Amino acid sequence: MNILKKAFDKVDGLIILAAVFLFSNFDYNNLSLLDKIYSASFTLWAIMKLIRLYIVYKNERRG
């Protein structure tokens, strides 16, 4: 649990809440360019967050 506290902060929680709200309201049959850009940016954010989680995990095991 300590690793999650180091990898995530309050802004990340807000990003996740915004993503849940926006993804639940998308019209997936008719995505606009803005919807596609948002989806891509959220995917990149999630990948970077997973990498940060991995780095924090590796540092915790060493320390």
Short mmCIF file of the N, C-alpha and C atoms (twelve columns), coordinates in Angstrom:
data_MODEL
# 
_entry.id   MODEL 
# 
loop_
_atom_site.group_PDB 
_atom_site.id 
_atom_site.type_symbol 
_atom_site.label_atom_id 
_atom_site.label_alt_id 
_atom_site.label_comp_id 
_atom_site.label_asym_id 
_atom_site.label_seq_id 
_atom_site.Cartn_x 
_atom_site.Cartn_y 
_atom_site.Cartn_z 
_atom_site.pdbx_PDB_model_num 
ATOM 1   N N  . MET A 1  0.820   -1.193 0.000   1 
ATOM 2   C CA . MET A 1  0.000   0.000  0.000   1 
ATOM 3   C C  . MET A 1  0.865   1.258  0.000   1 
ATOM 4   N N  . ASN A 2  2.016   1.186  0.632   1 
ATOM 5   C CA . ASN A 2  2.921   2.320  0.681   1 
ATOM 6   C C  . ASN A 2  3.423   2.679  -0.709  1 
ATOM 7   N N  . ILE A 3  3.600   1.676  -1.554  1 
ATOM 8   C CA . ILE A 3  4.065   1.905  -2.919  1 
ATOM 9   C C  . ILE A 3  3.018   2.698  -3.699  1 
ATOM 10  N N  . LEU A 4  1.745   2.369  -3.522  1 
ATOM 11  C CA . LEU A 4  0.685   3.099  -4.209  1 
ATOM 12  C C  . LEU A 4  0.609   4.550  -3.748  1 
ATOM 13  N N  . LYS A 5  0.869   4.803  -2.467  1 
ATOM 14  C CA . LYS A 5  0.853   6.171  -1.962  1 
ATOM 15  C C  . LYS A 5  1.980   6.987  -2.567  1 
ATOM 16  N N  . LYS A 6  3.118   6.358  -2.818  1 
ATOM 17  C CA . LYS A 6  4.237   7.075  -3.415  1 
ATOM 18  C C  . LYS A 6  4.042   7.287  -4.916  1 
ATOM 19  N N  . ALA A 7  3.342   6.380  -5.579  1 
ATOM 20  C CA . ALA A 7  3.185   6.473  -7.026  1 
ATOM 21  C C  . ALA A 7  2.000   7.345  -7.441  1 
ATOM 22  N N  . PHE A 8  0.970   7.443  -6.597  1 
ATOM 23  C CA . PHE A 8  -0.228  8.205  -6.937  1 
ATOM 24  C C  . PHE A 8  -0.392  9.377  -5.988  1 
ATOM 25  N N  . ASP A 9  -0.930  10.475 -6.515  1 
ATOM 26  C CA . ASP A 9  -1.265  11.595 -5.653  1 
ATOM 27  C C  . ASP A 9  -2.710  12.021 -5.919  1 
ATOM 28  N N  . LYS A 10 -3.129  13.119 -5.325  1 
ATOM 29  C CA . LYS A 10 -4.531  13.535 -5.413  1 
ATOM 30  C C  . LYS A 10 -4.941  13.899 -6.832  1 
ATOM 31  N N  . VAL A 11 -4.030  14.488 -7.591  1 
ATOM 32  C CA . VAL A 11 -4.344  14.866 -8.967  1 
ATOM 33  C C  . VAL A 11 -4.622  13.622 -9.813  1 
ATOM 34  N N  . ASP A 12 -3.903  12.548 -9.550  1 
ATOM 35  C CA . ASP A 12 -4.144  11.302 -10.276 1 
ATOM 36  C C  . ASP A 12 -5.546  10.766 -10.011 1 
ATOM 37  N N  . GLY A 13 -6.017  10.928 -8.800  1 
ATOM 38  C CA . GLY A 13 -7.382  10.525 -8.473  1 
ATOM 39  C C  . GLY A 13 -8.408  11.342 -9.246  1 
ATOM 40  N N  . LEU A 14 -8.143  12.638 -9.377  1 
ATOM 41  C CA . LEU A 14 -9.037  13.486 -10.159 1 
ATOM 42  C C  . LEU A 14 -9.023  13.109 -11.639 1 
ATOM 43  N N  . ILE A 15 -7.857  12.763 -12.150 1 
ATOM 44  C CA . ILE A 15 -7.751  12.330 -13.549 1 
ATOM 45  C C  . ILE A 15 -8.540  11.051 -13.772 1 
ATOM 46  N N  . ILE A 16 -8.448  10.121 -12.847 1 
ATOM 47  C CA . ILE A 16 -9.190  8.865  -12.979 1 
ATOM 48  C C  . ILE A 16 -10.698 9.115  -12.915 1 
ATOM 49  N N  . LEU A 17 -11.133 9.979  -12.007 1 
ATOM 50  C CA . LEU A 17 -12.561 10.307 -11.920 1 
ATOM 51  C C  . LEU A 17 -13.061 10.980 -13.195 1 
ATOM 52  N N  . ALA A 18 -12.264 11.901 -13.740 1 
ATOM 53  C CA . ALA A 18 -12.649 12.560 -14.992 1 
ATOM 54  C C  . ALA A 18 -12.713 11.555 -16.134 1 
ATOM 55  N N  . ALA A 19 -11.781 10.615 -16.151 1 
ATOM 56  C CA . ALA A 19 -11.783 9.605  -17.207 1 
ATOM 57  C C  . ALA A 19 -13.012 8.719  -17.127 1 
ATOM 58  N N  . VAL A 20 -13.367 8.313  -15.934 1 
ATOM 59  C CA . VAL A 20 -14.564 7.476  -15.770 1 
ATOM 60  C C  . VAL A 20 -15.793 8.233  -16.245 1 
ATOM 61  N N  . PHE A 21 -15.903 9.487  -15.869 1 
ATOM 62  C CA . PHE A 21 -17.054 10.288 -16.277 1 
ATOM 63  C C  . PHE A 21 -17.097 10.467 -17.792 1 
ATOM 64  N N  . LEU A 22 -15.958 10.848 -18.387 1 
ATOM 65  C CA . LEU A 22 -15.952 11.106 -19.824 1 
ATOM 66  C C  . LEU A 22 -16.115 9.838  -20.646 1 
ATOM 67  N N  . PHE A 23 -15.449 8.754  -20.244 1 
ATOM 68  C CA . PHE A 23 -15.570 7.514  -21.005 1 
ATOM 69  C C  . PHE A 23 -16.979 6.933  -20.912 1 
ATOM 70  N N  . SER A 24 -17.668 7.198  -19.822 1 
ATOM 71  C CA . SER A 24 -19.035 6.690  -19.710 1 
ATOM 72  C C  . SER A 24 -20.014 7.495  -20.566 1 
ATOM 73  N N  . ASN A 25 -19.636 8.726  -20.931 1 
ATOM 74  C CA . ASN A 25 -20.516 9.579  -21.725 1 
ATOM 75  C C  . ASN A 25 -20.141 9.656  -23.200 1 
ATOM 76  N N  . PHE A 26 -19.117 8.924  -23.623 1 
ATOM 77  C CA . PHE A 26 -18.722 8.941  -25.036 1 
ATOM 78  C C  . PHE A 26 -19.767 8.258  -25.898 1 
ATOM 79  N N  . ASP A 27 -19.945 8.760  -27.107 1 
ATOM 80  C CA . ASP A 27 -20.733 8.078  -28.125 1 
ATOM 81  C C  . ASP A 27 -19.726 7.302  -28.972 1 
ATOM 82  N N  . TYR A 28 -19.529 6.037  -28.638 1 
ATOM 83  C CA . TYR A 28 -18.459 5.256  -29.260 1 
ATOM 84  C C  . TYR A 28 -18.714 4.970  -30.737 1 
ATOM 85  N N  . ASN A 29 -19.929 5.119  -31.202 1 
ATOM 86  C CA . ASN A 29 -20.209 4.944  -32.631 1 
ATOM 87  C C  . ASN A 29 -19.863 6.181  -33.438 1 
ATOM 88  N N  . ASN A 30 -19.689 7.316  -32.764 1 
ATOM 89  C CA . ASN A 30 -19.422 8.569  -33.453 1 
ATOM 90  C C  . ASN A 30 -18.424 9.395  -32.644 1 
ATOM 91  N N  . LEU A 31 -17.177 8.952  -32.570 1 
ATOM 92  C CA . LEU A 31 -16.163 9.668  -31.794 1 
ATOM 93  C C  . LEU A 31 -15.657 10.873 -32.575 1 
ATOM 94  N N  . SER A 32 -15.574 12.003 -31.897 1 
ATOM 95  C CA . SER A 32 -15.013 13.198 -32.522 1 
ATOM 96  C C  . SER A 32 -13.487 13.157 -32.379 1 
ATOM 97  N N  . LEU A 33 -12.835 14.097 -33.029 1 
ATOM 98  C CA . LEU A 33 -11.374 14.168 -32.943 1 
ATOM 99  C C  . LEU A 33 -10.945 14.451 -31.507 1 
ATOM 100 N N  . LEU A 34 -11.676 15.293 -30.815 1 
ATOM 101 C CA . LEU A 34 -11.354 15.612 -29.422 1 
ATOM 102 C C  . LEU A 34 -11.478 14.381 -28.533 1 
ATOM 103 N N  . ASP A 35 -12.488 13.547 -28.770 1 
ATOM 104 C CA . ASP A 35 -12.651 12.312 -28.008 1 
ATOM 105 C C  . ASP A 35 -11.480 11.366 -28.234 1 
ATOM 106 N N  . LYS A 36 -11.019 11.282 -29.474 1 
ATOM 107 C CA . LYS A 36 -9.878  10.420 -29.794 1 
ATOM 108 C C  . LYS A 36 -8.596  10.938 -29.160 1 
ATOM 109 N N  . ILE A 37 -8.423  12.255 -29.157 1 
ATOM 110 C CA . ILE A 37 -7.240  12.851 -28.530 1 
ATOM 111 C C  . ILE A 37 -7.271  12.603 -27.023 1 
ATOM 112 N N  . TYR A 38 -8.430  12.762 -26.411 1 
ATOM 113 C CA . TYR A 38 -8.555  12.505 -24.978 1 
ATOM 114 C C  . TYR A 38 -8.251  11.046 -24.665 1 
ATOM 115 N N  . SER A 39 -8.765  10.138 -25.465 1 
ATOM 116 C CA . SER A 39 -8.521  8.706  -25.243 1 
ATOM 117 C C  . SER A 39 -7.037  8.386  -25.352 1 
ATOM 118 N N  . ALA A 40 -6.377  8.950  -26.357 1 
ATOM 119 C CA . ALA A 40 -4.947  8.710  -26.536 1 
ATOM 120 C C  . ALA A 40 -4.141  9.306  -25.389 1 
ATOM 121 N N  . SER A 41 -4.498  10.503 -24.949 1 
ATOM 122 C CA . SER A 41 -3.741  11.121 -23.857 1 
ATOM 123 C C  . SER A 41 -3.956  10.374 -22.540 1 
ATOM 124 N N  . PHE A 42 -5.174  9.883  -22.299 1 
ATOM 125 C CA . PHE A 42 -5.394  9.101  -21.090 1 
ATOM 126 C C  . PHE A 42 -4.615  7.784  -21.152 1 
ATOM 127 N N  . THR A 43 -4.554  7.163  -22.311 1 
ATOM 128 C CA . THR A 43 -3.782  5.929  -22.461 1 
ATOM 129 C C  . THR A 43 -2.301  6.179  -22.182 1 
ATOM 130 N N  . LEU A 44 -1.759  7.270  -22.713 1 
ATOM 131 C CA . LEU A 44 -0.360  7.604  -22.444 1 
ATOM 132 C C  . LEU A 44 -0.138  7.900  -20.963 1 
ATOM 133 N N  . TRP A 45 -1.073  8.596  -20.329 1 
ATOM 134 C CA . TRP A 45 -0.958  8.875  -18.896 1 
ATOM 135 C C  . TRP A 45 -0.937  7.563  -18.109 1 
ATOM 136 N N  . ALA A 46 -1.810  6.628  -18.482 1 
ATOM 137 C CA . ALA A 46 -1.888  5.350  -17.768 1 
ATOM 138 C C  . ALA A 46 -0.595  4.551  -17.941 1 
ATOM 139 N N  . ILE A 47 -0.035  4.561  -19.129 1 
ATOM 140 C CA . ILE A 47 1.226   3.849  -19.365 1 
ATOM 141 C C  . ILE A 47 2.348   4.466  -18.536 1 
ATOM 142 N N  . MET A 48 2.426   5.792  -18.532 1 
ATOM 143 C CA . MET A 48 3.463   6.455  -17.734 1 
ATOM 144 C C  . MET A 48 3.266   6.211  -16.243 1 
ATOM 145 N N  . LYS A 49 2.021   6.136  -15.798 1 
ATOM 146 C CA . LYS A 49 1.749   5.861  -14.383 1 
ATOM 147 C C  . LYS A 49 2.166   4.435  -14.022 1 
ATOM 148 N N  . LEU A 50 1.947   3.483  -14.930 1 
ATOM 149 C CA . LEU A 50 2.395   2.105  -14.687 1 
ATOM 150 C C  . LEU A 50 3.916   2.024  -14.630 1 
ATOM 151 N N  . ILE A 51 4.592   2.773  -15.485 1 
ATOM 152 C CA . ILE A 51 6.062   2.803  -15.454 1 
ATOM 153 C C  . ILE A 51 6.534   3.401  -14.130 1 
ATOM 154 N N  . ARG A 52 5.888   4.482  -13.685 1 
ATOM 155 C CA . ARG A 52 6.257   5.090  -12.397 1 
ATOM 156 C C  . ARG A 52 6.022   4.115  -11.247 1 
ATOM 157 N N  . LEU A 53 4.934   3.379  -11.297 1 
ATOM 158 C CA . LEU A 53 4.638   2.384  -10.275 1 
ATOM 159 C C  . LEU A 53 5.720   1.303  -10.249 1 
ATOM 160 N N  . TYR A 54 6.166   0.870  -11.410 1 
ATOM 161 C CA . TYR A 54 7.230   -0.131 -11.505 1 
ATOM 162 C C  . TYR A 54 8.542   0.407  -10.923 1 
ATOM 163 N N  . ILE A 55 8.871   1.658  -11.234 1 
ATOM 164 C CA . ILE A 55 10.105  2.250  -10.719 1 
ATOM 165 C C  . ILE A 55 10.056  2.379  -9.202  1 
ATOM 166 N N  . VAL A 56 8.936   2.827  -8.667  1 
ATOM 167 C CA . VAL A 56 8.788   2.959  -7.210  1 
ATOM 168 C C  . VAL A 56 8.891   1.578  -6.567  1 
ATOM 169 N N  . TYR A 57 8.283   0.584  -7.171  1 
ATOM 170 C CA . TYR A 57 8.336   -0.796 -6.645  1 
ATOM 171 C C  . TYR A 57 9.776   -1.301 -6.606  1 
ATOM 172 N N  . LYS A 58 10.532  -1.068 -7.684  1 
ATOM 173 C CA . LYS A 58 11.933  -1.527 -7.735  1 
ATOM 174 C C  . LYS A 58 12.768  -0.817 -6.668  1 
ATOM 175 N N  . ASN A 59 12.537  0.485  -6.493  1 
ATOM 176 C CA . ASN A 59 13.297  1.229  -5.471  1 
ATOM 177 C C  . ASN A 59 12.953  0.781  -4.059  1 
ATOM 178 N N  . GLU A 60 11.703  0.422  -3.823  1 
ATOM 179 C CA . GLU A 60 11.296  -0.074 -2.496  1 
ATOM 180 C C  . GLU A 60 11.953  -1.413 -2.184  1 
ATOM 181 N N  . ARG A 61 12.095  -2.262 -3.173  1 
ATOM 182 C CA . ARG A 61 12.699  -3.580 -2.950  1 
ATOM 183 C C  . ARG A 61 14.185  -3.444 -2.642  1 
ATOM 184 N N  . ARG A 62 14.856  -2.457 -3.255  1 
ATOM 185 C CA . ARG A 62 16.282  -2.241 -3.004  1 
ATOM 186 C C  . ARG A 62 16.523  -1.627 -1.630  1 
ATOM 187 N N  . GLY A 63 15.663  -0.685 -1.286  1 
ATOM 188 C CA . GLY A 63 15.879  0.114  -0.083  1 
ATOM 189 C C  . GLY A 63 15.484  -0.572 1.135   1 
# 
